[in-house]
mmCIF file of C-alpha atoms and ligand atoms in Angstrom:
data_model
loop_
_atom_site.group_PDB
_atom_site.id
_atom_site.type_symbol
_atom_site.label_atom_id
_atom_site.label_comp_id
_atom_site.label_asym_id
_atom_site.label_seq_id
_atom_site.Cartn_x
_atom_site.Cartn_y
_atom_site.Cartn_z
ATOM 1 C CA MET A 1 6.555 12.006 7.775
ATOM 2 C CA ARG A 2 3.580 12.688 5.511
ATOM 3 C CA LEU A 3 1.015 10.220 4.215
ATOM 4 C CA THR A 4 -1.220 10.890 1.219
ATOM 5 C CA ILE A 5 -3.928 8.365 0.462
ATOM 6 C CA LEU A 6 -3.899 7.740 -3.284
ATOM 7 C CA GLY A 7 -6.642 5.152 -3.123
ATOM 8 C CA SER A 8 -9.035 4.232 -0.331
ATOM 9 C CA GLY A 9 -11.284 1.855 -2.233
ATOM 10 C CA THR A 10 -10.905 -1.422 -4.025
ATOM 11 C CA ASN A 11 -10.536 -2.891 -7.498
ATOM 12 C CA VAL A 12 -13.795 -1.572 -8.959
ATOM 13 C CA HIS A 13 -15.373 1.291 -7.047
ATOM 14 C CA PRO A 14 -17.406 4.193 -8.423
ATOM 15 C CA THR A 15 -15.692 6.978 -6.461
ATOM 16 C CA ARG A 16 -12.480 5.661 -4.916
ATOM 17 C CA ALA A 17 -9.235 4.473 -6.445
ATOM 18 C CA ALA A 18 -7.961 1.083 -5.270
ATOM 19 C CA SER A 19 -5.081 0.660 -2.801
ATOM 20 C CA GLY A 20 -2.171 3.066 -2.961
ATOM 21 C CA TYR A 21 -0.391 5.362 -0.521
ATOM 22 C CA LEU A 22 2.322 7.965 -0.907
ATOM 23 C CA VAL A 23 4.673 8.256 2.056
ATOM 24 C CA ARG A 24 7.176 11.095 2.263
ATOM 25 C CA THR A 25 10.104 10.794 4.645
ATOM 26 C CA ASP A 26 13.700 11.454 3.565
ATOM 27 C CA HIS A 27 12.538 9.381 0.570
ATOM 28 C CA THR A 28 9.390 9.352 -1.555
ATOM 29 C CA ILE A 29 7.896 5.896 -1.214
ATOM 30 C CA LEU A 30 4.796 4.247 -2.614
ATOM 31 C CA LEU A 31 2.882 1.591 -0.717
ATOM 32 C CA ASP A 32 0.945 -0.456 -3.273
ATOM 33 C CA PHE A 33 -0.099 0.795 -6.695
ATOM 34 C CA GLY A 34 -3.658 -0.259 -7.455
ATOM 35 C CA PRO A 35 -5.887 0.854 -10.335
ATOM 36 C CA ARG A 36 -6.582 4.624 -10.576
ATOM 37 C CA THR A 37 -3.936 5.507 -7.962
ATOM 38 C CA LEU A 38 -1.506 6.712 -10.647
ATOM 39 C CA ALA A 39 -4.022 9.403 -11.676
ATOM 40 C CA ASN A 40 -4.210 10.505 -8.038
ATOM 41 C CA LEU A 41 -0.410 10.463 -7.741
ATOM 42 C CA LEU A 42 -0.285 12.994 -10.597
ATOM 43 C CA LYS A 43 -2.738 15.212 -8.703
ATOM 44 C CA THR A 44 -0.401 15.385 -5.686
ATOM 45 C CA GLY A 45 2.162 17.280 -7.744
ATOM 46 C CA VAL A 46 4.914 14.807 -6.806
ATOM 47 C CA ASN A 47 7.289 14.149 -9.705
ATOM 48 C CA ARG A 48 6.560 10.510 -10.528
ATOM 49 C CA HIS A 49 10.015 10.092 -12.036
ATOM 50 C CA ARG A 50 11.654 10.768 -8.663
ATOM 51 C CA ILE A 51 10.000 7.831 -6.885
ATOM 52 C CA THR A 52 12.746 5.411 -5.899
ATOM 53 C CA HIS A 53 10.940 2.724 -3.877
ATOM 54 C CA ILE A 54 7.653 0.900 -4.334
ATOM 55 C CA LEU A 55 6.591 -1.466 -1.567
ATOM 56 C CA PHE A 56 3.933 -4.031 -2.385
ATOM 57 C CA SER A 57 1.837 -5.784 0.256
ATOM 58 C CA HIS A 58 0.769 -8.500 -2.207
ATOM 59 C CA TYR A 59 -0.161 -8.817 -5.854
ATOM 60 C CA HIS A 60 -3.918 -8.900 -5.994
ATOM 61 C CA ALA A 61 -4.725 -6.593 -8.918
ATOM 62 C CA ASP A 62 -6.292 -3.943 -6.683
ATOM 63 C CA HIS A 63 -2.842 -3.344 -5.137
ATOM 64 C CA PHE A 64 -0.742 -3.677 -8.215
ATOM 65 C CA SER A 65 -2.120 -2.988 -11.678
ATOM 66 C CA ASP A 66 -1.137 0.696 -12.072
ATOM 67 C CA PHE A 67 2.506 -0.368 -11.776
ATOM 68 C CA ILE A 68 2.296 -1.598 -15.373
ATOM 69 C CA THR A 69 1.084 1.771 -16.631
ATOM 70 C CA TYR A 70 3.607 3.596 -14.456
ATOM 71 C CA PHE A 71 6.533 1.520 -15.614
ATOM 72 C CA PHE A 72 5.607 1.672 -19.303
ATOM 73 C CA ASP A 73 5.511 5.460 -18.982
ATOM 74 C CA ALA A 74 8.929 5.447 -17.264
ATOM 75 C CA MET A 75 10.355 3.428 -20.148
ATOM 76 C CA ILE A 76 9.017 5.855 -22.761
ATOM 77 C CA PHE A 77 10.227 8.822 -20.696
ATOM 78 C CA THR A 78 13.791 7.497 -20.451
ATOM 79 C CA LYS A 79 14.036 5.846 -23.882
ATOM 80 C CA TYR A 80 12.387 8.389 -26.165
ATOM 81 C CA GLN A 81 11.862 11.662 -24.309
ATOM 82 C CA GLY A 82 15.413 12.241 -23.075
ATOM 83 C CA GLY A 83 14.356 11.762 -19.466
ATOM 84 C CA THR A 84 16.497 10.391 -16.683
ATOM 85 C CA ARG A 85 15.453 8.923 -13.401
ATOM 86 C CA PRO A 86 17.109 7.374 -10.359
ATOM 87 C CA PRO A 87 17.192 3.597 -9.884
ATOM 88 C CA LEU A 88 13.881 2.015 -8.908
ATOM 89 C CA THR A 89 13.648 -0.600 -6.182
ATOM 90 C CA VAL A 90 10.543 -2.771 -6.068
ATOM 91 C CA ILE A 91 10.045 -4.497 -2.733
ATOM 92 C CA GLY A 92 7.452 -7.105 -1.927
ATOM 93 C CA PRO A 93 6.579 -10.502 -0.509
ATOM 94 C CA ARG A 94 7.688 -13.932 -1.633
ATOM 95 C CA GLY A 95 7.021 -14.321 -5.350
ATOM 96 C CA THR A 96 8.033 -10.757 -6.244
ATOM 97 C CA LYS A 97 11.041 -11.756 -8.357
ATOM 98 C CA ARG A 98 9.179 -14.518 -10.185
ATOM 99 C CA LEU A 99 6.236 -12.249 -10.972
ATOM 100 C CA PHE A 100 8.295 -9.366 -12.362
ATOM 101 C CA ARG A 101 10.635 -11.653 -14.259
ATOM 102 C CA ALA A 102 7.609 -13.131 -16.050
ATOM 103 C CA LEU A 103 6.007 -9.738 -16.656
ATOM 104 C CA PHE A 104 9.150 -8.085 -17.976
ATOM 105 C CA ALA A 105 9.862 -11.048 -20.241
ATOM 106 C CA THR A 106 6.334 -11.067 -21.638
ATOM 107 C CA LEU A 107 4.989 -7.519 -21.880
ATOM 108 C CA PRO A 108 5.978 -5.758 -25.097
ATOM 109 C CA GLY A 109 8.351 -2.870 -24.453
ATOM 110 C CA PHE A 110 9.474 -4.053 -21.023
ATOM 111 C CA THR A 111 12.801 -5.507 -22.107
ATOM 112 C CA HIS A 112 16.001 -3.409 -22.241
ATOM 113 C CA VAL A 113 15.100 -1.074 -19.407
ATOM 114 C CA PRO A 114 17.387 1.977 -19.668
ATOM 115 C CA PHE A 115 17.593 2.605 -15.908
ATOM 116 C CA ALA A 116 18.444 0.396 -12.969
ATOM 117 C CA VAL A 117 15.611 -1.643 -11.467
ATOM 118 C CA HIS A 118 16.066 -3.824 -8.413
ATOM 119 C CA PHE A 119 13.670 -6.388 -7.028
ATOM 120 C CA LYS A 120 13.800 -7.355 -3.407
ATOM 121 C CA GLU A 121 11.786 -9.987 -1.573
ATOM 122 C CA VAL A 122 11.303 -9.320 2.104
ATOM 123 C CA ALA A 123 9.655 -11.070 5.010
ATOM 124 C CA ASP A 124 9.792 -10.286 8.707
ATOM 125 C CA ARG A 125 13.026 -8.371 8.953
ATOM 126 C CA ALA A 126 13.541 -4.620 9.294
ATOM 127 C CA PHE A 127 15.599 -2.704 6.763
ATOM 128 C CA LYS A 128 16.510 0.897 6.014
ATOM 129 C CA ILE A 129 15.839 3.190 3.101
ATOM 130 C CA GLY A 130 18.116 6.111 3.934
ATOM 131 C CA LYS A 131 17.018 7.283 7.385
ATOM 132 C CA THR A 132 13.640 5.565 7.096
ATOM 133 C CA THR A 133 13.137 2.242 8.848
ATOM 134 C CA ILE A 134 10.813 -0.248 7.145
ATOM 135 C CA ILE A 135 9.482 -3.192 9.115
ATOM 136 C CA PRO A 136 7.586 -5.696 6.978
ATOM 137 C CA ARG A 137 5.461 -8.274 8.733
ATOM 138 C CA THR A 138 3.657 -11.297 7.336
ATOM 139 C CA VAL A 139 -0.099 -11.005 7.840
ATOM 140 C CA THR A 140 -2.867 -13.497 7.109
ATOM 141 C CA HIS A 141 -5.008 -12.674 4.074
ATOM 142 C CA THR A 142 -5.852 -15.495 1.645
ATOM 143 C CA LYS A 143 -4.670 -19.077 1.745
ATOM 144 C CA ASN A 144 -1.174 -19.806 0.405
ATOM 145 C CA LEU A 145 -0.461 -16.173 -0.471
ATOM 146 C CA HIS A 146 2.396 -14.345 1.213
ATOM 147 C CA CYS A 147 1.017 -10.946 2.244
ATOM 148 C CA LEU A 148 2.836 -8.204 4.093
ATOM 149 C CA GLY A 149 1.892 -5.298 6.245
ATOM 150 C CA TYR A 150 4.454 -2.524 6.620
ATOM 151 C CA ARG A 151 5.502 -0.354 9.504
ATOM 152 C CA ILE A 152 7.415 2.790 8.577
ATOM 153 C CA GLU A 153 9.392 4.752 11.147
ATOM 154 C CA TYR A 154 10.936 8.138 10.550
ATOM 155 C CA GLY A 155 11.665 11.260 12.593
ATOM 156 C CA GLY A 156 10.373 9.688 15.799
ATOM 157 C CA LYS A 157 6.984 8.789 14.260
ATOM 158 C CA ALA A 158 5.574 5.430 13.200
ATOM 159 C CA LEU A 159 2.975 4.524 10.601
ATOM 160 C CA ALA A 160 1.504 1.046 10.047
ATOM 161 C CA TYR A 161 -0.256 -0.194 6.932
ATOM 162 C CA SER A 162 -2.075 -3.516 7.120
ATOM 163 C CA GLY A 163 -2.143 -4.321 3.413
ATOM 164 C CA ASP A 164 -5.024 -6.771 3.124
ATOM 165 C CA SER A 165 -5.419 -8.776 6.288
ATOM 166 C CA GLN A 166 -7.693 -10.783 8.471
ATOM 167 C CA TYR A 167 -7.566 -10.233 12.198
ATOM 168 C CA CYS A 168 -4.272 -11.839 13.327
ATOM 169 C CA ASP A 169 -1.705 -11.407 16.103
ATOM 170 C CA SER A 170 1.000 -10.331 13.698
ATOM 171 C CA LEU A 171 -1.144 -7.394 12.552
ATOM 172 C CA VAL A 172 -1.632 -6.284 16.159
ATOM 173 C CA ARG A 173 2.141 -6.467 16.681
ATOM 174 C CA LEU A 174 2.795 -4.561 13.450
ATOM 175 C CA CYS A 175 0.586 -1.736 14.739
ATOM 176 C CA GLY A 176 2.007 -1.714 18.291
ATOM 177 C CA ASP A 177 1.947 1.901 19.615
ATOM 178 C CA VAL A 178 2.094 3.491 16.159
ATOM 179 C CA ASP A 179 1.024 7.097 15.731
ATOM 180 C CA LEU A 180 -1.175 6.172 12.770
ATOM 181 C CA ALA A 181 -2.531 2.852 11.502
ATOM 182 C CA VAL A 182 -4.123 2.475 8.068
ATOM 183 C CA LEU A 183 -6.238 -0.668 8.163
ATOM 184 C CA ASP A 184 -8.119 -2.807 5.661
ATOM 185 C CA CYS A 185 -11.735 -1.927 6.414
ATOM 186 C CA SER A 186 -13.200 -3.724 3.431
ATOM 187 C CA PHE A 187 -16.535 -4.517 5.036
ATOM 188 C CA PRO A 188 -18.897 -3.393 7.750
ATOM 189 C CA ALA A 189 -19.146 -5.454 10.934
ATOM 190 C CA SER A 190 -22.570 -6.716 9.887
ATOM 191 C CA ARG A 191 -21.276 -8.015 6.513
ATOM 192 C CA PRO A 192 -17.991 -9.758 7.446
ATOM 193 C CA ASN A 193 -15.733 -11.484 4.936
ATOM 194 C CA PRO A 194 -13.268 -14.242 5.840
ATOM 195 C CA VAL A 195 -10.161 -12.732 4.197
ATOM 196 C CA HIS A 196 -10.502 -9.066 5.232
ATOM 197 C CA LEU A 197 -10.976 -7.141 8.440
ATOM 198 C CA HIS A 198 -14.355 -5.592 9.071
ATOM 199 C CA ALA A 199 -14.843 -2.226 10.749
ATOM 200 C CA GLY A 200 -15.312 -3.695 14.227
ATOM 201 C CA GLN A 201 -12.088 -5.682 13.915
ATOM 202 C CA CYS A 202 -10.241 -2.551 12.782
ATOM 203 C CA GLY A 203 -11.288 -0.954 16.057
ATOM 204 C CA GLN A 204 -10.228 -4.063 17.960
ATOM 205 C CA VAL A 205 -6.769 -4.092 16.361
ATOM 206 C CA ALA A 206 -6.359 -0.372 17.079
ATOM 207 C CA ARG A 207 -7.305 -0.827 20.720
ATOM 208 C CA GLU A 208 -5.143 -3.898 21.294
ATOM 209 C CA ALA A 209 -2.162 -2.284 19.560
ATOM 210 C CA GLY A 210 -2.583 1.066 21.310
ATOM 211 C CA VAL A 211 -2.515 3.112 18.101
ATOM 212 C CA GLY A 212 -2.772 6.900 18.135
ATOM 213 C CA ARG A 213 -5.034 7.459 15.114
ATOM 214 C CA LEU A 214 -6.907 4.917 13.027
ATOM 215 C CA VAL A 215 -7.569 5.384 9.329
ATOM 216 C CA LEU A 216 -10.179 3.088 7.772
ATOM 217 C CA SER A 217 -9.392 2.326 4.143
ATOM 218 C CA HIS A 218 -9.854 -0.252 1.338
ATOM 219 C CA LEU A 219 -13.621 0.257 1.398
ATOM 220 C CA TYR A 220 -15.777 -1.914 -0.827
ATOM 221 C CA PRO A 221 -18.760 -0.207 -2.476
ATOM 222 C CA ILE A 222 -21.237 -1.952 -0.175
ATOM 223 C CA THR A 223 -19.386 -0.588 2.854
ATOM 224 C CA GLU A 224 -20.345 2.981 1.930
ATOM 225 C CA ARG A 225 -23.863 2.236 3.154
ATOM 226 C CA TYR A 226 -22.729 1.661 6.733
ATOM 227 C CA ASN A 227 -21.256 3.871 9.447
ATOM 228 C CA VAL A 228 -17.877 2.154 9.731
ATOM 229 C CA ARG A 229 -16.494 4.941 11.890
ATOM 230 C CA GLU A 230 -19.118 4.242 14.520
ATOM 231 C CA GLN A 231 -18.597 0.473 14.238
ATOM 232 C CA ALA A 232 -14.833 0.801 14.747
ATOM 233 C CA GLY A 233 -15.482 3.237 17.577
ATOM 234 C CA GLU A 234 -17.319 0.590 19.579
ATOM 235 C CA ALA A 235 -13.950 -1.069 20.216
ATOM 236 C CA PHE A 236 -11.546 1.879 19.927
ATOM 237 C CA GLY A 237 -11.825 5.151 21.819
ATOM 238 C CA GLY A 238 -9.100 7.041 19.906
ATOM 239 C CA LYS A 239 -9.412 9.185 16.824
ATOM 240 C CA ILE A 240 -10.895 7.412 13.781
ATOM 241 C CA VAL A 241 -10.869 8.775 10.265
ATOM 242 C CA VAL A 242 -12.593 7.258 7.234
ATOM 243 C CA GLY A 243 -9.972 7.572 4.532
ATOM 244 C CA ARG A 244 -10.660 9.276 1.232
ATOM 245 C CA ASP A 245 -8.579 9.689 -1.879
ATOM 246 C CA LEU A 246 -5.993 12.471 -1.728
ATOM 247 C CA MET A 247 -6.422 12.916 2.032
ATOM 248 C CA ALA A 248 -3.056 14.090 3.382
ATOM 249 C CA ILE A 249 -2.039 13.361 6.959
ATOM 250 C CA LYS A 250 1.024 14.730 8.700
ATOM 251 C CA LEU A 251 2.640 12.636 11.414
HETATM 252 ZN ZN1 LIG B 1 -5.900 -8.899 -1.437
HETATM 253 ZN ZN1 LIG B 2 -7.149 -5.554 -1.649
#
């Protein structure tokens, strides 16, 4: 399994794209698709028209907005440029079907899609994509919003992605004994925010879950001024990496 960080920042950030991750197993999967991550996807050399599954943690714009650009391009490619592509399955939390139904009915050019698109709402139940096991788990982010973290297992390795999350038991369970956990490190420990983890809590989750390696991601601009690696390291003695765009990690 290979992970490439497409975006390690947030909605508006001077040097980092927002949330997006490319995961390669027996399938090529995207986790979230925030602004500026499509440009980084192109830089990886992966053929964007071969992506078959996009998993969304939630639909805050910093995890979602490049989907619109991506999909509009896919429509032009298949309608007017003679391109073909495999079916696309979009997977996400409660509200996924309603959101895309409204978008596709409203955005010009999004009707009459010439390839198969499937929308699937998931909660806390494992499923398979080929030989890859996906375990979504509801995490606590903002009030009344269904947000998912994902655990991906393939070839004897496990990766966890928090999506956006506060500290919660379900996040610790999601990360249980994974080889690599990518956590929402929006803020430094000294500048906490009620709906995101801070660096110290990332370390706490990693320690409690017994993760192998911890990747700190989803950094807000203000967070760049602090040593989040050191802050997470106060709670977690394992390997800690501050994520950056286009960083590739083999599991
Ligand atoms: Zn969010
Ligand atoms: Zn976010």
